[in-house]
mmCIF file of C-alpha atoms in Angstrom:
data_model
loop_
_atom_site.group_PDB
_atom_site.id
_atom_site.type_symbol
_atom_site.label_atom_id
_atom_site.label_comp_id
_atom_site.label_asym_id
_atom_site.label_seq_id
_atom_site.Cartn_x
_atom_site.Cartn_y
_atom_site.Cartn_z
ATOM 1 C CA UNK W 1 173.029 63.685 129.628
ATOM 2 C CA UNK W 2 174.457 63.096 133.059
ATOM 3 C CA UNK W 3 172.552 63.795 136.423
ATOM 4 C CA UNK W 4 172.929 66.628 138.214
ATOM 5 C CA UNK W 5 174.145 64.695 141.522
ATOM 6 C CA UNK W 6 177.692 62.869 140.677
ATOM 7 C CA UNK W 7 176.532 60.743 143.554
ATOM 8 C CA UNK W 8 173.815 59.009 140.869
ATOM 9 C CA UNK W 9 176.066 58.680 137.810
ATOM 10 C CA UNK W 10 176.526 55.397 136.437
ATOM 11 C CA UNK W 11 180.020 54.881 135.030
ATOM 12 C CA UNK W 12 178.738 55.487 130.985
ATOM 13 C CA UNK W 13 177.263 58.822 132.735
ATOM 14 C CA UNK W 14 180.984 59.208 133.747
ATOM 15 C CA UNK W 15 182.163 58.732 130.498
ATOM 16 C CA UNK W 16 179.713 61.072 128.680
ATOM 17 C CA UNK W 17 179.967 64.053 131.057
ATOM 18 C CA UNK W 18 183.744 63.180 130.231
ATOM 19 C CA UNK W 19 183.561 62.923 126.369
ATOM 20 C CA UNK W 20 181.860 66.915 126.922
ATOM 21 C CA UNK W 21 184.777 68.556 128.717
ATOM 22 C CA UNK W 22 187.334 66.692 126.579
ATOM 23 C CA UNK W 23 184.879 68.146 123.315
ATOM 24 C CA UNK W 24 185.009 71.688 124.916
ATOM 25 C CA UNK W 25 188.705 71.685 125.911
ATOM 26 C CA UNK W 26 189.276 70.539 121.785
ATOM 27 C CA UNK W 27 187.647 73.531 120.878
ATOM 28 C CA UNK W 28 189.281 76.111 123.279
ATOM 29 C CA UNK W 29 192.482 74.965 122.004
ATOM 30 C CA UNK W 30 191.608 74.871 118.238
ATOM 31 C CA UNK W 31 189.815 78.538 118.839
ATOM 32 C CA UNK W 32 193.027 79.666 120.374
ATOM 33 C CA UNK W 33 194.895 77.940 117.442
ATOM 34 C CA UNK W 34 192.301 79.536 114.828
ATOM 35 C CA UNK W 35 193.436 83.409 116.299
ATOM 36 C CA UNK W 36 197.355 82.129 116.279
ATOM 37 C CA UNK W 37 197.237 80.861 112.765
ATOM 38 C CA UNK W 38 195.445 84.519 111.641
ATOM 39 C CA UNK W 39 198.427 86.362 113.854
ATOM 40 C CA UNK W 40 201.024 83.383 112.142
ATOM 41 C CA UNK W 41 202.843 86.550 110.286
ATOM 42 C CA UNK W 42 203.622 88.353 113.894
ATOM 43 C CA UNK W 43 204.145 85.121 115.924
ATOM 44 C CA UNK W 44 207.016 83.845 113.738
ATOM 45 C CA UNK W 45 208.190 86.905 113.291
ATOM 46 C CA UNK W 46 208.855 88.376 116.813
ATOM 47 C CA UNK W 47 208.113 85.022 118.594
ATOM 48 C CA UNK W 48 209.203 81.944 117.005
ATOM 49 C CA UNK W 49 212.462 83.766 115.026
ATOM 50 C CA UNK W 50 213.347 86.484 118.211
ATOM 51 C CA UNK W 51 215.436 83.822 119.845
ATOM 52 C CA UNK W 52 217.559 83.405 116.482
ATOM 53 C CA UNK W 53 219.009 86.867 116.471
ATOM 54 C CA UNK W 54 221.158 88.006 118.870
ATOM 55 C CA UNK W 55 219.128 91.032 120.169
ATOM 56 C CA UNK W 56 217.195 88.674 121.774
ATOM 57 C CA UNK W 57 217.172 90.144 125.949
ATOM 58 C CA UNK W 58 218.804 86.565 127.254
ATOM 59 C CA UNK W 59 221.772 87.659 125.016
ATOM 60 C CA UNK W 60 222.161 90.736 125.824
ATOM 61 C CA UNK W 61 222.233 89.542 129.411
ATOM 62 C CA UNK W 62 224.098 86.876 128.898
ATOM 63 C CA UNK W 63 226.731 89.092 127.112
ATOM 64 C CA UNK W 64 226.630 91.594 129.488
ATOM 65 C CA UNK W 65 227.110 88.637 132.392
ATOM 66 C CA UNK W 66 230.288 87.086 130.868
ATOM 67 C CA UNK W 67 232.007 91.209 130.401
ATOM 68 C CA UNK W 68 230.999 91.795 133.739
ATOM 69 C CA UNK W 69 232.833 89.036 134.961
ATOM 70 C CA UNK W 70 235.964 89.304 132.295
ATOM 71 C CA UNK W 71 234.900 86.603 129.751
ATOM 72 C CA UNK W 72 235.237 87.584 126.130
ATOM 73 C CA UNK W 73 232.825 85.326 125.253
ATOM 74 C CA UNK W 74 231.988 85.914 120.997
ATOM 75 C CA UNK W 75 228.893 83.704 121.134
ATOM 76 C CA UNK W 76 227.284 85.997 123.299
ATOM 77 C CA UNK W 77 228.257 89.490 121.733
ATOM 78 C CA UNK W 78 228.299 88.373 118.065
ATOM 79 C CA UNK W 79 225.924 90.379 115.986
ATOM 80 C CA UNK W 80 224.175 87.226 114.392
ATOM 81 C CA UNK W 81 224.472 83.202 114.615
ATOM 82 C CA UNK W 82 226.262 81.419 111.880
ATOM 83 C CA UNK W 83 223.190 79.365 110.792
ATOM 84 C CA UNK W 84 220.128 79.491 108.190
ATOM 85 C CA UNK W 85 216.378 78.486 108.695
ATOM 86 C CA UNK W 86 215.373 76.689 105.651
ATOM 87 C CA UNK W 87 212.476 74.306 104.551
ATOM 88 C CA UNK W 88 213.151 71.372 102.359
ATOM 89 C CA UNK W 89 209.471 70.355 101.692
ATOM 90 C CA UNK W 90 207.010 71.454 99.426
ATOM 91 C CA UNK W 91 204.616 71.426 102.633
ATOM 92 C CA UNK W 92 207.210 72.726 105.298
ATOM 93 C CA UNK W 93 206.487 76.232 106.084
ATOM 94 C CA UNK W 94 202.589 75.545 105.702
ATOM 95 C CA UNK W 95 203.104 72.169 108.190
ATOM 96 C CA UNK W 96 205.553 74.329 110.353
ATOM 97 C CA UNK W 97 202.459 77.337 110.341
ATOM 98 C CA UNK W 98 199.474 74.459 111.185
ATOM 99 C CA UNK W 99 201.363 72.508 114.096
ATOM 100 C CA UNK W 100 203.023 76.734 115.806
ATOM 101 C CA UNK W 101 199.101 77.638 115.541
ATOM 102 C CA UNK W 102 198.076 74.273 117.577
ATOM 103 C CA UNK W 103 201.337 74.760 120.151
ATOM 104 C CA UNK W 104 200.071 78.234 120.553
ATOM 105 C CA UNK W 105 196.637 77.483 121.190
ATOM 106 C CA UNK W 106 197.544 74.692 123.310
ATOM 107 C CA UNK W 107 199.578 77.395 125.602
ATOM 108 C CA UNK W 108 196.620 79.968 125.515
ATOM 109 C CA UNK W 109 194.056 77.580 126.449
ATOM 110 C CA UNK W 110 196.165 76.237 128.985
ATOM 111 C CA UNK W 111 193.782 77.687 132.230
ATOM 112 C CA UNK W 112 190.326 76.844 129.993
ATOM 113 C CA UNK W 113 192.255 73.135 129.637
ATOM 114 C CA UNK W 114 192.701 73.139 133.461
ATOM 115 C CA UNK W 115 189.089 74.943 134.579
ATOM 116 C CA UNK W 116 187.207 72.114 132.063
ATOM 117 C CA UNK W 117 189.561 69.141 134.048
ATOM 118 C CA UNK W 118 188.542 70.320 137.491
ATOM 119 C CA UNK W 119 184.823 70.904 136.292
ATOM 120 C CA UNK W 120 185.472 66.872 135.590
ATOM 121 C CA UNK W 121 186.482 66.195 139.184
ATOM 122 C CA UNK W 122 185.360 68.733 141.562
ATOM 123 C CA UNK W 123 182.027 67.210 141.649
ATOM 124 C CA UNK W 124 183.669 64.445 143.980
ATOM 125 C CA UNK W 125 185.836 66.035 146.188
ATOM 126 C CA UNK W 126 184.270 67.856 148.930
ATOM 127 C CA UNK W 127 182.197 71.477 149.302
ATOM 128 C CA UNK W 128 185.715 72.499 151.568
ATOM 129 C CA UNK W 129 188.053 71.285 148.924
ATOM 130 C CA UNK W 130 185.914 73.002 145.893
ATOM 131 C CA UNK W 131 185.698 76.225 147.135
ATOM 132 C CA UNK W 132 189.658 76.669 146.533
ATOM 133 C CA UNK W 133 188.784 75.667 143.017
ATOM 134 C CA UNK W 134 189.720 79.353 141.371
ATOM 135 C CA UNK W 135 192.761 79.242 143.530
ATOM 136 C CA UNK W 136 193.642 76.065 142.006
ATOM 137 C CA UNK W 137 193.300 76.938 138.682
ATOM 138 C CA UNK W 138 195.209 80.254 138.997
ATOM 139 C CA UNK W 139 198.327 78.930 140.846
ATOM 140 C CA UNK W 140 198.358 76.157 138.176
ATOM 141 C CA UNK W 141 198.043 78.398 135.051
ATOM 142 C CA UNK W 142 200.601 80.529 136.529
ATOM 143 C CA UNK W 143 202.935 78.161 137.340
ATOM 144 C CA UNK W 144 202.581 76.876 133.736
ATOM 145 C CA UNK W 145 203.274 79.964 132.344
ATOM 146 C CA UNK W 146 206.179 80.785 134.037
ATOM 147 C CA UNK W 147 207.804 77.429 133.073
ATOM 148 C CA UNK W 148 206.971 78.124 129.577
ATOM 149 C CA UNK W 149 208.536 81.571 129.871
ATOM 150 C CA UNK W 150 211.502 80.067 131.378
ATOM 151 C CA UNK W 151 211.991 77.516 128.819
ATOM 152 C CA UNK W 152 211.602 80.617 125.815
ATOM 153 C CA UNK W 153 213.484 82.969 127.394
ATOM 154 C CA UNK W 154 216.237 80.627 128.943
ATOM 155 C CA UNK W 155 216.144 76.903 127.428
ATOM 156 C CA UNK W 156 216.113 77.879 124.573
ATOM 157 C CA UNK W 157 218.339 80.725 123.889
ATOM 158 C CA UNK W 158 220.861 78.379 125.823
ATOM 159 C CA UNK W 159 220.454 75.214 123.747
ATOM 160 C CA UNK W 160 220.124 77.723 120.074
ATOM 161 C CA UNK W 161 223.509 79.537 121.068
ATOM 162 C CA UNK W 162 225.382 75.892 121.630
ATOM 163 C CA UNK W 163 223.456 74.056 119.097
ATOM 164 C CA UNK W 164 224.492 76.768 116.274
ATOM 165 C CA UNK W 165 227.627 77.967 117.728
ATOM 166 C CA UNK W 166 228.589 74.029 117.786
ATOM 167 C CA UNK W 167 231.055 72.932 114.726
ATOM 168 C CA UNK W 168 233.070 69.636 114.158
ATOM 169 C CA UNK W 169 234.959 71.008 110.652
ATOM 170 C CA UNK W 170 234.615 74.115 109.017
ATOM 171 C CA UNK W 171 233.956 72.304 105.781
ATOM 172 C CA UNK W 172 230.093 71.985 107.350
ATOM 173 C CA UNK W 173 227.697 74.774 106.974
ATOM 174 C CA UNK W 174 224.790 74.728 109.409
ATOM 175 C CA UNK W 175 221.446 74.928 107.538
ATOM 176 C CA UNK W 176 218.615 73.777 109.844
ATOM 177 C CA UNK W 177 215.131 72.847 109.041
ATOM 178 C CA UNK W 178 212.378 75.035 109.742
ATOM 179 C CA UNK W 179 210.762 71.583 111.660
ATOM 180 C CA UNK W 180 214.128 70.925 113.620
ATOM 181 C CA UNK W 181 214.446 74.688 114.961
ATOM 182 C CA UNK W 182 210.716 74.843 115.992
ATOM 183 C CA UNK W 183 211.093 71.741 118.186
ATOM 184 C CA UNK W 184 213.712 72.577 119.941
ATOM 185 C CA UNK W 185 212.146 75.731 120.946
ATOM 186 C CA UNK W 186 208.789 73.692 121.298
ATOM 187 C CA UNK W 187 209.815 70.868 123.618
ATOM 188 C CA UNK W 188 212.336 73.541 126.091
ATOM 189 C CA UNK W 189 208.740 75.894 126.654
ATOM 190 C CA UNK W 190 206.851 72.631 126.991
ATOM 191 C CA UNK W 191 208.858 70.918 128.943
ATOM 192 C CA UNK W 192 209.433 73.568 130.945
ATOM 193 C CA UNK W 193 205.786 74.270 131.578
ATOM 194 C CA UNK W 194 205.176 70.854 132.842
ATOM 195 C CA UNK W 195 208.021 70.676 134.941
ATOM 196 C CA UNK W 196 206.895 73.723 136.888
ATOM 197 C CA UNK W 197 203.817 71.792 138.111
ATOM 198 C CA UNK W 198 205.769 69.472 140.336
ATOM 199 C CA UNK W 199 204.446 71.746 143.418
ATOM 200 C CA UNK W 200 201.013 71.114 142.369
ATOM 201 C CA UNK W 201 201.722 67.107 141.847
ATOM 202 C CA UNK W 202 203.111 67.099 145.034
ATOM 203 C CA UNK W 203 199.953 68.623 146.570
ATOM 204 C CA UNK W 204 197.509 65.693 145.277
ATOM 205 C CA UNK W 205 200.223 63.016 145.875
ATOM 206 C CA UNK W 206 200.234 64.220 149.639
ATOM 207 C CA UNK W 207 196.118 64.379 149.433
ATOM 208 C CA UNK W 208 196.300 60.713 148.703
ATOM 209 C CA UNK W 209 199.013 59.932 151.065
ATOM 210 C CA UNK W 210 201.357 58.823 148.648
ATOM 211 C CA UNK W 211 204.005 61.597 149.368
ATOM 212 C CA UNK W 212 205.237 62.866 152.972
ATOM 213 C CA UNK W 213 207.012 66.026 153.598
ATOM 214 C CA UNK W 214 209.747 62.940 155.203
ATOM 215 C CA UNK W 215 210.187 61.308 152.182
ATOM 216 C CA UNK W 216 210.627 63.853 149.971
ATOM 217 C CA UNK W 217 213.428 65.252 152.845
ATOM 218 C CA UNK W 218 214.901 61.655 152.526
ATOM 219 C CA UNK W 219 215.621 61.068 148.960
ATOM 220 C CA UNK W 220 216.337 64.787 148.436
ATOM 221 C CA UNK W 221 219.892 63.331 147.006
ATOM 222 C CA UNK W 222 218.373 60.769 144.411
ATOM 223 C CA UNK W 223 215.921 63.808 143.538
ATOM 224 C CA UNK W 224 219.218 66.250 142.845
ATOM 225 C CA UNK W 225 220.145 63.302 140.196
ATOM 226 C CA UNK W 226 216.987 62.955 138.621
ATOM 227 C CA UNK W 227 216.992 67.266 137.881
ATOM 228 C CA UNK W 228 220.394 66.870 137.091
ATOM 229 C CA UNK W 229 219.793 64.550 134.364
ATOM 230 C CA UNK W 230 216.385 65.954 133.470
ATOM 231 C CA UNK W 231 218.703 69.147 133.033
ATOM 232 C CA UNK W 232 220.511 67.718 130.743
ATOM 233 C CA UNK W 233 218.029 66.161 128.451
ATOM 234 C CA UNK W 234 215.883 69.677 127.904
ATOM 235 C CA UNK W 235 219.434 71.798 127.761
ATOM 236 C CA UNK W 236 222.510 71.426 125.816
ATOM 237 C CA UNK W 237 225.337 69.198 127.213
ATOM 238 C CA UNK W 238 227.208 71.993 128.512
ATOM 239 C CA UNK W 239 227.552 72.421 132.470
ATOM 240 C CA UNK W 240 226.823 75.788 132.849
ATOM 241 C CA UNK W 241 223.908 75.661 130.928
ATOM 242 C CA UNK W 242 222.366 72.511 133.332
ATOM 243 C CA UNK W 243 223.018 74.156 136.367
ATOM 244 C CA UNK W 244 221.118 77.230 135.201
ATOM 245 C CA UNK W 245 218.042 75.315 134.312
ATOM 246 C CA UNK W 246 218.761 73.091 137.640
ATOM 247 C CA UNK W 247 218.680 75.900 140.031
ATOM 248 C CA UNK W 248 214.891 76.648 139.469
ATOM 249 C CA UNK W 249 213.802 73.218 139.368
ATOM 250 C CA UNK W 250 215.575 72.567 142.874
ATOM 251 C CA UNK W 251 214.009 75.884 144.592
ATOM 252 C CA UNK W 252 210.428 74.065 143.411
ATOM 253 C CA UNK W 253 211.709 70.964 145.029
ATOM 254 C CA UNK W 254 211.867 72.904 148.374
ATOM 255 C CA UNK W 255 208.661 74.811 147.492
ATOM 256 C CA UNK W 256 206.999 71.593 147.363
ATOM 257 C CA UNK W 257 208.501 69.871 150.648
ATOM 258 C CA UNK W 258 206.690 73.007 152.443
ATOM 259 C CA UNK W 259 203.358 72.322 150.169
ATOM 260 C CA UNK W 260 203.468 68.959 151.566
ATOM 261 C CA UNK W 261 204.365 69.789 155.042
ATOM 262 C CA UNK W 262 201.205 71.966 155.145
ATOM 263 C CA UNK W 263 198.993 69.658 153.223
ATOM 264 C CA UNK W 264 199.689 67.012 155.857
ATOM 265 C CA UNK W 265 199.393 69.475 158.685
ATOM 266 C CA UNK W 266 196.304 70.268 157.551
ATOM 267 C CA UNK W 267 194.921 66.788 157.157
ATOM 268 C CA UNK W 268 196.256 65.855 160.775
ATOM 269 C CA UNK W 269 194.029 68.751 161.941
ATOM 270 C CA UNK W 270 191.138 67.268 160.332
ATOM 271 C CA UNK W 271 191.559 64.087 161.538
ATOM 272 C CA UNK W 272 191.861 65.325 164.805
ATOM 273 C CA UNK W 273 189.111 67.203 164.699
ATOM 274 C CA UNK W 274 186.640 64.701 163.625
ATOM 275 C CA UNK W 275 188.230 62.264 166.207
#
C-alpha cells in the first residue's frame, strides 16, 4: 500500500499507487463498455448508422447551406448515399459490437479516466494548484466532448458524404465493411476529442516553462501549416471540407495564446511576490 504522505513514497510505492488508478480507470471504462454493449441495438442504430442516412442534421444543414447560397449540390439533398454496410467475416458484426462497446466506454469514462490521472499527480503539486482540481477536470471533460461531438457531427458526415459520393467508373459498386465505416467515424470523434485539448497542453507546457505566450505568437505561421495538414489527414481531401475542420482548431490556437499569457502572468506574480 502506499503512504499517506507522497513526500515518503519510494519509487515501487509510486508504481503501486500507479498500477491502482490505472486498475480503476480499466474498470470504469469496461463498466461503461459493459452498459454500451447491453444498449449495442440503440447505439448502432441511431448512433453509429445516423450519419449514413441523409436525415442526419449536418445534411440537412449542409443542404440547406449550399440552396441558400445557389448551389444545387445532389450529395447534400439526395434522399440516401449510394453505398452498402456489409460484413465479410464470420466474426464481423460480433468484433464490430465488442470494439463500438469499448470506444463507447472509453468516451463515457472519459472524466472518471481524467479524475483517476489527477488523483495520480495532485499529490505533488501544491495545496494552491489542487484546489482547482474539479475545475480541471470539468474544462477537460468538456473540452473532450465537444471535440468528439465535432468530429460526429462534422468529420464525419464530411469525410462519409465524399468517401461514398466518390467514384472512379461506374462499373464499381461501393460495398464497405462494417470495420472500415466504423473507423472512419471512430478515428474523426477521437481525433477530434484529443485535438480539442491543445488549450489544456498548452496550460502545463507554460507551467513548466516550455511554452511562452511569445512563442506561440511567433510561429503562429508554421502552426497554420501543421492544422492545415492535420486537417487534411482527419477530413477528406477536399478544400472546403479542411477549412471547416481548420477554423475551430485555429480559434483554440488563439484560446490557448491567452491561456498562456495568463498562466505566465500569473507565475510572474508569484515570483514577485515571494521575491
Amino acid at each position: 500500500m502506499a503512504k499517506n504522505n507522497p513526500n515518503e513514497m519510494s519509487f515501487l510505492d509510486h508504481v503501486e499507487d500507479l498500477r491502482w488508478h490505472l486498475i480503476r480507470i480499466t474498470i470504469g471504462i469496461l463498466v461503461c463498455a459493459t452498459v454500451a454493449f447491453i444498449f449495442s441495438g440503440f447505439v448502432f442504430e441511431h448512433i453509429i448508422f445516423a450519419p449514413k442516412r441523409m436525415d442526419f442534421p449536418t445534411y440537412k444543414w449542409l443542404c440547406k447551406a449550399s440552396q441558400l447560397i445557389g448551389i444545387n449540390d445532389a450529395t447534400f439533398c439526395a434522399t440516401e448515399f449510394p453505398f452498402k454496410i456489409q460484413s465479410r467475416t464470420m466474426a464481423g458484426q460480433f468484433s464490430a459490437d465488442i470494439w463500438t462497446s469499448i470506444f463507447a466506454g472509453l468516451v463515457l469514462a472519459f472524466p472518471y479516466v481524467v479524475y483517476q490521472l489527477w488523483s495520480f499527480i495532485s499529490p505533488g503539486l501544491r495545496s494552491s494548484e489542487r484546489k482547482y482540481s474539479k475545475g480541471f477536470i470539468f474544462i477537460t471533460s468538456l473540452l473532450f466532448f465537444l471535440g468528439v461531438l465535432f468530429g460526429y457531427y462534422i468529420v464525419t458526415p464530411l469525410s462519409i458524404n465524399f468517401l461514398a459520393n466518390y467514384s472512379v467508373s461506374s462499373e464499381i459498386s461501393n460495398e464497405f465493411d462494417i470495420s472500415s465505416y466504423i473507423s472512419i467515424l471512430r478515428s474523426s470523434s477521437l481525433a477530434s476529442g484529443l485535438v480539442f485539448q491543445l488549450p489544456i497542453i498548452v496550460y502545463f507546457l507554460t507551467k513548466i516553462g516550455l511554452v511562452t505566450p511569445q512563442i506561440m505568437k511567433k510561429y503562429r505561421k508554421f502552426a497554420l501549416v501543421i492544422v492545415l495538414v492535420l486537417s487534411a489527414i482527419i477530413t477528406p481531401p477536399d478544400l472546403a471540407s479542411q477549412i471547416i475542420v481548420a477554423i475551430p482548431i485555429l480559434i483554440l490556437y488563439q484560446v490557448s495564446i491567452y491561456i498562456s499569457k495568463v498562466v505566465l502572468k500569473n507565475l510572474n506574480k508569484k515570483r514577485k511576490n515571494h521575491a
